[in-house]
XYZ file of C-alpha atoms in Angstrom:
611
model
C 65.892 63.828 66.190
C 63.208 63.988 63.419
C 60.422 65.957 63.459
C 57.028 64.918 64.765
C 54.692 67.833 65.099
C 53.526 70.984 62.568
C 54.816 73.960 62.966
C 54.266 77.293 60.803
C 57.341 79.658 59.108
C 58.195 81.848 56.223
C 60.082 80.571 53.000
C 61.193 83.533 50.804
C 62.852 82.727 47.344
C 62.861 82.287 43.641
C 60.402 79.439 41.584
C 62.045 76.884 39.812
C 59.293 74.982 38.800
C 55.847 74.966 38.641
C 53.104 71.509 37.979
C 49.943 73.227 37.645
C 47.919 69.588 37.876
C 49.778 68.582 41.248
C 49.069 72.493 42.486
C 52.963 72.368 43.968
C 56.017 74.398 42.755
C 59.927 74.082 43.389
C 61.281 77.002 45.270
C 64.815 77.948 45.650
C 66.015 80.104 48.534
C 68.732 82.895 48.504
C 71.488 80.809 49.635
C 70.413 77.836 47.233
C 68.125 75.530 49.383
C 64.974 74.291 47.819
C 61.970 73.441 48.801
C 58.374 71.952 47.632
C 55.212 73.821 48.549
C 51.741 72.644 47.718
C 48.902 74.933 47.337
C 45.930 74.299 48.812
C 42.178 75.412 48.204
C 42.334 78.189 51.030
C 45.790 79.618 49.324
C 45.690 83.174 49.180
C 48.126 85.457 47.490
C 48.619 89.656 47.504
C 51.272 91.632 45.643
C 53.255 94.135 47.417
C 51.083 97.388 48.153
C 52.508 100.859 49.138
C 51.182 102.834 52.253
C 48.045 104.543 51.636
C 47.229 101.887 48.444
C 44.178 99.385 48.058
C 44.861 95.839 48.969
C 46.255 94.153 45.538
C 45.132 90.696 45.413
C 47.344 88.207 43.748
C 45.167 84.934 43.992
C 43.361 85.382 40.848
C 46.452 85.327 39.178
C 48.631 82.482 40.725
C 49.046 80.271 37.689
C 50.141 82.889 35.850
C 52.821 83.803 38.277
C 54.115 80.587 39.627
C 54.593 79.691 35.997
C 57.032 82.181 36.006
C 60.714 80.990 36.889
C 63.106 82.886 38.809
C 59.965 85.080 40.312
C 60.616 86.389 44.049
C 57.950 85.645 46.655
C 57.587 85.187 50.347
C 55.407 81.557 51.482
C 53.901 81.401 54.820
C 52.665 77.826 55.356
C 52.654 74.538 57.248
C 54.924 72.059 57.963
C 53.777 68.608 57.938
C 55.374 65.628 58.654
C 54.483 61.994 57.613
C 55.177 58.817 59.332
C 58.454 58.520 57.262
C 59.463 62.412 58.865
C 59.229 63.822 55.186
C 58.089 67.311 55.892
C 54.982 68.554 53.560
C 54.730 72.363 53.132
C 51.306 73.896 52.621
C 51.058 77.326 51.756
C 48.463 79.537 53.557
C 49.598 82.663 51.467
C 52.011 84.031 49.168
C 53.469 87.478 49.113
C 55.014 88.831 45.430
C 57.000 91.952 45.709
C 56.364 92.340 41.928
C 54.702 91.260 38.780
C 57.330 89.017 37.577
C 60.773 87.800 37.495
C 63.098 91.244 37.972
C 60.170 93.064 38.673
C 60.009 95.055 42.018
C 57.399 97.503 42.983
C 59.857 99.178 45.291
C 62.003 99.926 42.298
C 58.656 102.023 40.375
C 59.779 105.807 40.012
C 57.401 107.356 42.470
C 57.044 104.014 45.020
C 59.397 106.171 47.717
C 57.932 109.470 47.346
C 54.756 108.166 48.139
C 56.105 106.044 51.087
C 57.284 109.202 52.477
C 54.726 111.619 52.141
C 52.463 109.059 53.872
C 54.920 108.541 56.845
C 55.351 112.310 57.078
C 51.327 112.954 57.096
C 51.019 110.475 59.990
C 53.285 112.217 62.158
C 52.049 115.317 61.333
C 48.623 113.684 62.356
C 49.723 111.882 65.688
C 52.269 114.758 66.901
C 49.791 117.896 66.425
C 46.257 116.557 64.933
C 46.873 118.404 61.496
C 45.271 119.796 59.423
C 42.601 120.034 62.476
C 44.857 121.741 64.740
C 48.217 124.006 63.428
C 51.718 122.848 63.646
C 52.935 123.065 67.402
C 55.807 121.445 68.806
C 54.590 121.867 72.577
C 52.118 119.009 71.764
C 54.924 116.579 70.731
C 55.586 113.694 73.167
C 58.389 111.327 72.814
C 56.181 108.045 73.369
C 53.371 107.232 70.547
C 51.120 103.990 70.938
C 50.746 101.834 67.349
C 47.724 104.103 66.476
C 49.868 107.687 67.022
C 47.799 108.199 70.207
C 49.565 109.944 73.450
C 49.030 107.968 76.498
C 50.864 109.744 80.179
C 54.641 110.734 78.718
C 55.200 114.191 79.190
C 59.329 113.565 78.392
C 60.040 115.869 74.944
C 63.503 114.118 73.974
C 65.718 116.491 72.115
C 66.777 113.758 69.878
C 63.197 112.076 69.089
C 62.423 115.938 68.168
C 65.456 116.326 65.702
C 64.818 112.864 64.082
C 61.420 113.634 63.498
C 62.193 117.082 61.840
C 64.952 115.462 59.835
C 61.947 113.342 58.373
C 59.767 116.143 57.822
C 62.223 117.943 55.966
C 62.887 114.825 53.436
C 59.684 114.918 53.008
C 59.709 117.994 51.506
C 62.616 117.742 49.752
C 61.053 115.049 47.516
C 57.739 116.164 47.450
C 57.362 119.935 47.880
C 54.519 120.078 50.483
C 54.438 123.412 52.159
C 53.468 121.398 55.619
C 56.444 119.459 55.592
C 58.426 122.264 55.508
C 56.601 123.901 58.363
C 57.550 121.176 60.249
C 60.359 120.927 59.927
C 61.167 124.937 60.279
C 58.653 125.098 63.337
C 60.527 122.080 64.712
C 64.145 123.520 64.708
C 63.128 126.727 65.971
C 61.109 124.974 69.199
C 64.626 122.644 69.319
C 66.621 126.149 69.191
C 64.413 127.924 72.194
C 63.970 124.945 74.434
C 66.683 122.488 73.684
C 69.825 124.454 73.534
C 72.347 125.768 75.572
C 74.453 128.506 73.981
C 77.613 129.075 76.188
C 79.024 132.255 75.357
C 82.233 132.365 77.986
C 83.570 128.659 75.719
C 81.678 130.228 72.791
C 80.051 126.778 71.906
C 76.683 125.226 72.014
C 75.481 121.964 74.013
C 72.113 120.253 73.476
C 69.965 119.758 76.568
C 68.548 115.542 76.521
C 65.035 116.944 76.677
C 62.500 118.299 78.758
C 59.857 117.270 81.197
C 56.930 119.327 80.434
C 54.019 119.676 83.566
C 51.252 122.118 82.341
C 53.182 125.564 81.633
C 56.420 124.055 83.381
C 59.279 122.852 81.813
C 62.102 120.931 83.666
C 65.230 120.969 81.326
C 67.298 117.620 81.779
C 71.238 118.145 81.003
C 72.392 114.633 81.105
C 70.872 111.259 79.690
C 67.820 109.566 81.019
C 68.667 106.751 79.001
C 69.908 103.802 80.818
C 73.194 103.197 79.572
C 74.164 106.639 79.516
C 72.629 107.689 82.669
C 74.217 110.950 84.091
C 76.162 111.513 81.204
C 76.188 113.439 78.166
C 76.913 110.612 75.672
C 77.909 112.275 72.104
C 75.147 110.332 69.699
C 72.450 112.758 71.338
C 74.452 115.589 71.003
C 75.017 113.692 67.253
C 71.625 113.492 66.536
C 70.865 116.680 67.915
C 71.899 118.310 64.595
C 70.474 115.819 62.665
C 67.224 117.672 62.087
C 68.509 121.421 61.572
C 70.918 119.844 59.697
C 68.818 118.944 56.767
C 66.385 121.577 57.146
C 69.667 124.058 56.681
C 69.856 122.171 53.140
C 66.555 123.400 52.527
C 66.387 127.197 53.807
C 70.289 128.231 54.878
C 68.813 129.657 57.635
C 72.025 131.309 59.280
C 70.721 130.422 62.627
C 70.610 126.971 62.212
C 74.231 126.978 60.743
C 75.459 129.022 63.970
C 74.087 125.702 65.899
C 75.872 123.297 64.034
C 79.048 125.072 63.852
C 79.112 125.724 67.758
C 77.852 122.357 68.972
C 80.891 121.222 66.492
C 83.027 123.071 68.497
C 81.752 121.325 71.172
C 82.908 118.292 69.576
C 86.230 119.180 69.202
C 87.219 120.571 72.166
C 85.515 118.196 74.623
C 85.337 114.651 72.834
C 87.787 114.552 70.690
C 90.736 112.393 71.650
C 93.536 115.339 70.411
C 96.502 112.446 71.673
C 98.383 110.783 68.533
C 95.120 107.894 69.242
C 92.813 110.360 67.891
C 89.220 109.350 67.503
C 86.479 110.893 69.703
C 85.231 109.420 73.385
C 81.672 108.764 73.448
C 80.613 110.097 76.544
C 81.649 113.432 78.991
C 80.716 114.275 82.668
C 77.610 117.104 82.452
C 79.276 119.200 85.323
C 83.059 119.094 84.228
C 82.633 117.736 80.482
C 85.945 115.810 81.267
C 85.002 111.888 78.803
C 88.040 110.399 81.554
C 86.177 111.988 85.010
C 85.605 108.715 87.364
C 82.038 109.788 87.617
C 80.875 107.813 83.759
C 81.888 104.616 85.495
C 81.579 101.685 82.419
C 81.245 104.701 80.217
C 84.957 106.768 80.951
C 87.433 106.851 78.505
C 85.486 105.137 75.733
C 85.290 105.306 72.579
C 82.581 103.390 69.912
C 80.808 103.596 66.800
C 77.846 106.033 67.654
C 80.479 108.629 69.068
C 83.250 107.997 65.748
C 80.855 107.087 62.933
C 77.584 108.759 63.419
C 78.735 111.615 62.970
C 78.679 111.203 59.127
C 75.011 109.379 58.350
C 72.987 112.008 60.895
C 74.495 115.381 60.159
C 77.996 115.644 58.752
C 77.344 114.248 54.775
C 74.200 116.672 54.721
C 76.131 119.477 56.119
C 78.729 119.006 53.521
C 76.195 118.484 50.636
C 74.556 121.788 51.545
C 78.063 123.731 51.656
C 81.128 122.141 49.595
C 83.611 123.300 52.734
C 86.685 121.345 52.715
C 86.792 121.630 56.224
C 83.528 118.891 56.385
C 85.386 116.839 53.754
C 87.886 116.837 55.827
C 85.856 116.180 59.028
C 84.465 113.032 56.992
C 87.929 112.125 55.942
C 89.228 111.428 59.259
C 85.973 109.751 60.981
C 86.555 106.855 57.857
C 89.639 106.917 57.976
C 89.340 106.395 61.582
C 86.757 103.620 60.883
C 88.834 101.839 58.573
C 91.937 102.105 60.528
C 90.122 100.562 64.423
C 86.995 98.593 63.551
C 87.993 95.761 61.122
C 88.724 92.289 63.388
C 88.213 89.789 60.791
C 90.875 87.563 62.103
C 88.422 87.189 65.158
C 84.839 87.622 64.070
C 82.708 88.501 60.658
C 81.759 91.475 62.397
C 83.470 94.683 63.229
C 84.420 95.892 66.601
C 82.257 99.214 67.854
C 83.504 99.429 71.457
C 86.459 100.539 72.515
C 89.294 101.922 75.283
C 90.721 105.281 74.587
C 93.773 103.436 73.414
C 91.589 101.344 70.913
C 91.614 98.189 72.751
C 89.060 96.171 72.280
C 86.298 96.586 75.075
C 83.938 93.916 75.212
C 82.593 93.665 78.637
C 80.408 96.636 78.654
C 77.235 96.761 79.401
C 74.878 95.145 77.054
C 77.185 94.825 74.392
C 79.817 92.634 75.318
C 80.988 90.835 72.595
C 78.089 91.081 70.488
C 77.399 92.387 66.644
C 74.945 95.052 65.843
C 74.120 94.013 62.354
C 72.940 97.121 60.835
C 76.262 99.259 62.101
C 77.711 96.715 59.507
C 76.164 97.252 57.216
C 75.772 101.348 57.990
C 79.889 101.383 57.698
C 79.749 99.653 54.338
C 76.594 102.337 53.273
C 78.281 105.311 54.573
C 82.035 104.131 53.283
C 80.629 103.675 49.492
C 79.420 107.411 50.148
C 83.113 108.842 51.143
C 84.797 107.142 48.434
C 82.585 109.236 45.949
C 83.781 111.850 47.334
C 87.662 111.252 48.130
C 88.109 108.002 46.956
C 90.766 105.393 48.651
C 91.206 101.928 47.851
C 90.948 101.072 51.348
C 87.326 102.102 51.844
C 85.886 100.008 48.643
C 88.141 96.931 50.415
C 86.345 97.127 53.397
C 82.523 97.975 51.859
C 83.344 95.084 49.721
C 84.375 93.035 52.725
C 81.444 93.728 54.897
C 79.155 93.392 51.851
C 80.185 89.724 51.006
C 80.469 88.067 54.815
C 77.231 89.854 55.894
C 74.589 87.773 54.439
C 75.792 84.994 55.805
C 76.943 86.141 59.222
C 73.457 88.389 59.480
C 70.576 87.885 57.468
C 68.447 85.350 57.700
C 68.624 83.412 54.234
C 65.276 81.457 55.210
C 62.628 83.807 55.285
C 64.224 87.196 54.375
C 65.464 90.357 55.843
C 68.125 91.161 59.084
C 69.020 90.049 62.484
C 69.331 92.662 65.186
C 71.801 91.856 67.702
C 74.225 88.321 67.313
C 76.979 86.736 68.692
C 80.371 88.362 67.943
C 82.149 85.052 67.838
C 79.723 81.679 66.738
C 80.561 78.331 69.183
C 82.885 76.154 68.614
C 81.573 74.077 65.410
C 78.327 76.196 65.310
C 77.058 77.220 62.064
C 75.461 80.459 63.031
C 76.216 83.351 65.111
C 73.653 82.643 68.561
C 71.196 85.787 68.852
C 71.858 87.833 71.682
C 67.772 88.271 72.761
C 65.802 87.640 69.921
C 65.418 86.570 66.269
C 63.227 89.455 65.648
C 64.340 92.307 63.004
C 64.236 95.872 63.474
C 62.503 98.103 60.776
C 66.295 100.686 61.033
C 68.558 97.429 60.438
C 66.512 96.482 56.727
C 66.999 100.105 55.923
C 70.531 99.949 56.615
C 70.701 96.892 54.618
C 68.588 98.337 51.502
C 71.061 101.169 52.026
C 74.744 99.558 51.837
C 73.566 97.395 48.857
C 71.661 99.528 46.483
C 75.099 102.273 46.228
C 77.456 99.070 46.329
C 75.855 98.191 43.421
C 74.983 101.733 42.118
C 78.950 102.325 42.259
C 80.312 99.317 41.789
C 77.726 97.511 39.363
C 78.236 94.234 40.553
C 75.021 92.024 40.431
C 75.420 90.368 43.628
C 74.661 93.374 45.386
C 71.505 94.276 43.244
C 70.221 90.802 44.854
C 70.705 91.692 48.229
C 69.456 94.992 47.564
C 66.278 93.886 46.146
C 65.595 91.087 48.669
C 66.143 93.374 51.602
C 63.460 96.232 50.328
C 61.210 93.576 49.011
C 61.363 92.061 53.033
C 60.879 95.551 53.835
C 57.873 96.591 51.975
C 56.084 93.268 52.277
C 56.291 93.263 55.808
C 57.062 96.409 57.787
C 54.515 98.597 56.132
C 51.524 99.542 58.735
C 48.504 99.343 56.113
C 46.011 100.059 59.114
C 47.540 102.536 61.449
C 50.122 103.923 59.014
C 53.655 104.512 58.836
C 56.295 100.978 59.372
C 56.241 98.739 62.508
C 59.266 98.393 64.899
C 60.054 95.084 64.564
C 58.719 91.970 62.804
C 59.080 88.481 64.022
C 61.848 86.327 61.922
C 58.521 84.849 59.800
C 57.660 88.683 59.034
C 54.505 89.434 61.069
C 54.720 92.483 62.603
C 56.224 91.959 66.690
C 53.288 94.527 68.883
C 54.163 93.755 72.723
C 55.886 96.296 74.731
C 57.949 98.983 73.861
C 58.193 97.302 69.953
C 54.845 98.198 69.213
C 55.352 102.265 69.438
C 55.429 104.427 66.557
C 56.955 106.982 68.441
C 59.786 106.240 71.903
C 63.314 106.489 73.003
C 64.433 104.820 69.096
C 62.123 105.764 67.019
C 60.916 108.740 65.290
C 60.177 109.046 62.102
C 63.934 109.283 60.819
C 65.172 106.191 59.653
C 61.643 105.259 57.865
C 61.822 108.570 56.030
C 65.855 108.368 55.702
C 65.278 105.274 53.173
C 62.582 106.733 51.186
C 64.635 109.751 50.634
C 68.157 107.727 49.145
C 66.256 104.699 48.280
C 64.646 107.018 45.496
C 67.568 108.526 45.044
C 69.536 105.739 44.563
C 67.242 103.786 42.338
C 66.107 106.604 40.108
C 69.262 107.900 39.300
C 71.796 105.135 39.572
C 69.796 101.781 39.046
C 66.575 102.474 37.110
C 67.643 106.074 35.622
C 65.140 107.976 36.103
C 65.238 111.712 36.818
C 64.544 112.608 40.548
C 62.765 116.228 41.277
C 64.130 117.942 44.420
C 62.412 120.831 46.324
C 64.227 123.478 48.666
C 62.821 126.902 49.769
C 65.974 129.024 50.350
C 66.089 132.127 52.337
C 67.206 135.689 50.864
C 71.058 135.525 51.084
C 70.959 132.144 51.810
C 74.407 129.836 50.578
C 75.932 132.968 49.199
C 73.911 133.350 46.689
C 74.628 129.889 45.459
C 72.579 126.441 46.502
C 73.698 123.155 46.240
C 71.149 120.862 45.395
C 73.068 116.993 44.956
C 70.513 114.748 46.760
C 73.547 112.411 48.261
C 77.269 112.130 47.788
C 77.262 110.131 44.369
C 79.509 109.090 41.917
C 81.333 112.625 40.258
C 80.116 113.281 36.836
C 77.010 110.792 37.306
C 73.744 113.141 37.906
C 73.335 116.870 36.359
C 70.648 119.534 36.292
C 68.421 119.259 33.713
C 65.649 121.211 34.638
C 65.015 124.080 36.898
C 62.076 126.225 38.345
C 61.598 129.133 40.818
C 58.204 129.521 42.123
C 57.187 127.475 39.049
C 58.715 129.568 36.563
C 61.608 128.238 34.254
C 65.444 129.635 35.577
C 67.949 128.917 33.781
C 70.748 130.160 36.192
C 72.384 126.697 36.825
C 75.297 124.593 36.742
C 74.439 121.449 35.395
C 77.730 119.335 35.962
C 78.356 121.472 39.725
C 74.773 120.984 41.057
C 74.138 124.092 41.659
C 71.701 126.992 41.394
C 71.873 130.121 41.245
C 69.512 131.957 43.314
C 67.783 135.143 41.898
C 68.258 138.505 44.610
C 64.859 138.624 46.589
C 63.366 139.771 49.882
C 61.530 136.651 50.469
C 62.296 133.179 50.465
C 61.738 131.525 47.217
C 60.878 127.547 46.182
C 63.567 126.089 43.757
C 62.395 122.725 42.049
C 64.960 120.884 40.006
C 65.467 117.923 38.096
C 68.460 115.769 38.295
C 68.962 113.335 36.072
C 71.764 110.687 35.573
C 73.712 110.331 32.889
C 75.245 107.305 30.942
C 78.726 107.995 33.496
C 79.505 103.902 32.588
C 79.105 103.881 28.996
């Protein structure tokens, strides 16, 4: 059937060719299509512009660019047909992520730090009206409209609390602002005095899903309000619970905080962990007898997925090890990929892993929403997270399957027409069917790019392999052309597949049930990290504000488990002042004997680790 009416879309790829007279260029897509696109009077163009930046217009110098082969750019334009059914695409306008061919404003030294100060300031801003107002975590609500404004939720989710403290503390770990910290301090302690339960007869701590707050009443809610978890306690809250303290203990060592996450470990251990020879831990428990096999979780007993085995390491578990060197952790992280490697590869049945399963690791895939269907991004957060572990105790068997899920991903998830990720797809594609149905939508999800940018910028940081710069670079440059809110502030839920931003329903919050300042902030943090001192090597200042006593004396400052021997101290300052108290090759500092907390700024730098 051909054609016969216009239609508008994206085209994101590389110039081949360029005929200034005929105003038309050749462009070639990532997966080797080409196309034709004719420029028209009205064509407009804009480089890639950072949060809080002017506008950069790009139209001024189009001949200049499109006479420049191999340079990236996105095309959004019309598709005409003629009476033969040729198609004729017009652009309307042109997005370049950068200012020629293997140029990427993403990739400039201080293009993240910016991002997340930015991010951080608008929370700040929508949460508790600073700097008009002080810092105080009984104004936070869960729900935020696209402007940050508050509109009849009075639900204060322990998780949206811990995500958005994990981002406040990122914040200041790249950029030093004393607010950030605040933050992220005030917002632990308000998540340690309303939030938590400490029980001292099983001497372990359980995380509350939130509160309803009515004037000066608070009505604490034990089990999940969420639908698919519904009078349960499913382990990702209790996860992400820590997620938050977590980092901020990287920061501080606040004793406290560690006294949470060692408890509500214990809580992990002795209630969801599957201590049988299966192993592996069940991803939900009954709030009144904590038993994950009571009759009483329905589609939720005796299950196991990937939230309750593998999220253990992106949210809390790596930082909690970066900030303390315990083999106990490295062992913790040891057996959740090994666990991972062992149960979720199915390639004889599907590109995509399995997440859900029985207690005996059967495959469960009639549950709920899931059914046999692929998250995208939990690809591609195995591959991330795996290329982390391997840095750290490395196995054979986790580059095989980061390399696995690395190759068959583009094809099997990312949309090779107009750039970026899919959401949710198909398990298994129909009989002769190219590509994998989507399960609701063709829309992409601001957390699945970031996984994305993630897995392929420390594939490639580790394993220097090309391929995996591409991918890198075309999922960022998707990310920052399109998901960036230049009006309101801070990134957009979703996008549409062309990459205008999706603002209907529950997709055009800035603040609900999924969102919360975490993942947004998350990437800025190891995007700079991994493109300063891996790709681009560039040194990378870090910030932390340790308490007296804090670490033993000793603080670890590695930004993110990277390759051993690849990043050292080269510079270090406390309260401005040069120290030079520090392990270069251990990452670590010294700290000087005080009464008062002091702030410890270092420079890592990489070092030629290849050559």
């Amino acid at each position: 059937m051909g054609v016969d009416f216009t239609f508008s879309d994206t085209i994101a790829g590389y110039v081949t060719d360029y005929d200034r007279a005929q105003r038309r260029f050749g462009l070639r897509t990532s997966d080797g299509r080409t196309f034709s696109v004719h420029l028209t009077p009205t064509t407009f163009a804009r480089f890639t512009f950072n949060l809080e930046e002017d506008y950069r217009d790009a139209t001024g110098a189009l001949d200049r660019l499109l006479a420049l082969h191999r340079q990236m750019l996105y095309v959004y334009g019309t598709f005409y047909p003629d009476p033969a059914g040729v198609l004729l695409f017009e652009a309307q306008w042109i997005v370049f992520p950068g200012d020629g061919p293997g140029r990427f404003r993403h990739e400039e030294p201080n293009w993240w730090l910016r991002q997340i100060e930015s991010i951080a300031h608008s929370y700040l801003k929508w949460q508790f009206d600073w700097p008009r107002q002080p810092i105080d975590y009984k104004n936070y609500r869960t729900i935020l409209h696209l402007a940050g404004t508050k509109k009849g939720d009075f639900l204060q989710e322990t998780d949206t609390i811990s995500r958005l403290v994990y981002g406040f503390a990122s914040a200041y770990m790249l950029t030093g602002r004393e607010e950030f910290l605040e933050g992220a301090e005030k917002g632990t302690e308000y998540l340690r005095e309303h939030m938590r339960f400490f029980d001292q007869d099983e001497d372990l701590i359980y995380w509350y899903h939130g509160i309803k707050v009515e004037g000066e009443r608070e009505t604490k809610l034990l089990s999940s309000e969420f639908g698919d978890d519904y009078d349960a306690i499913p382990m990702y809250e209790q996860i992400y619970a820590l997620a938050g303290p977590t980092q901020t203990y990287r920061l501080t060592g606040d004793p406290r905080i560690r006294f949470d996450i060692d408890h509500t470990m214990e809580l992990f251990e002795k209630y969801y962990k599957d201590s049988s020879e299966r192993g592996g831990y069940f991803s939900h428990i009954d709030p009144v007898t904590l038993d994950p096999r009571a009759p009483s979780l329905q589609h939720n007993q005796g299950r196991k997925n990937w939230n309750s085995v593998g999220d253990h390491a992106p949210a809390y578990l790596i930082n909690l090890w970066l900030a303390t060197g315990e083999k106990a952790h490295a062992d913790f992280l040891e057996y959740t990929f090994d666990t991972i490697t062992r149960y979720f590869p199915d390639y004889d049945n599907s590109p995509f892993v399995q997440e859900r399963f029985f207690e005996d690791w059967s495959h469960d895939q009639g549950w709920g929403w899931q059914q046999n269907r692929a998250v995208v991004g939990h690809n591609l957060k195995i591959a991330w997270n795996l290329m982390r572990m391997h840095s750290l105790k490395p196995k054979p068997e986790y580059v095989e399957f980061a390399r696995k899920i690395a190759e068959v991903m583009p094809n099997a998830g990312s949309d090779q027409q107009r750039g970026g990720w899919y959401d949710v797809v198909e398990r298994v594609a129909k009989p002769a069917g190219r590509h994998h149905r989507f399960v609701w939508h063709d829309r992409k999800a601001w957390w699945q790019q970031e996984q994305a940018i993630l897995c392929y910028l420390i594939m490639h940081g580790v394993l220097r392999d090309d391929e995996y710069l591409r991918h890198a670079r075309e999922a960022a440059a998707y990310y920052n052309a399109f998901f960036l809110d230049h009006d309101d502030g801070a990134v957009y839920f979703n996008t549409l597949a062309n990459g205008l931003p999706y603002l209907l329903g529950n997709e055009r919050f800035k603040g609900s049930h999924s969102m919360s300042g975490y993942h947004s902030t998350e990437l800025c943090l190891l995007s700079a990290t991994y493109i300063n001192l891996l790709i681009a090597r560039e040194p990378l200042w870090l910030h932390f504000k340790p308490q007296p006593g804090a670490f033993g004396g000793v603080l670890r400052v590695a930004p993110d488990i990277l390759p051993p021997g690849s990043i050292v101290i080269s510079a270090c300052l406390i309260d401005d002042q040069p120290y030079d108290a520090y392990d270069a090759q251990a990452l670590t500092v010294t700290l000087p004997q005080t009464d008062r907390p002091v702030r410890v700024k270092v420079k890592v730098s990489p070092v030629n680790w290849l050559d």
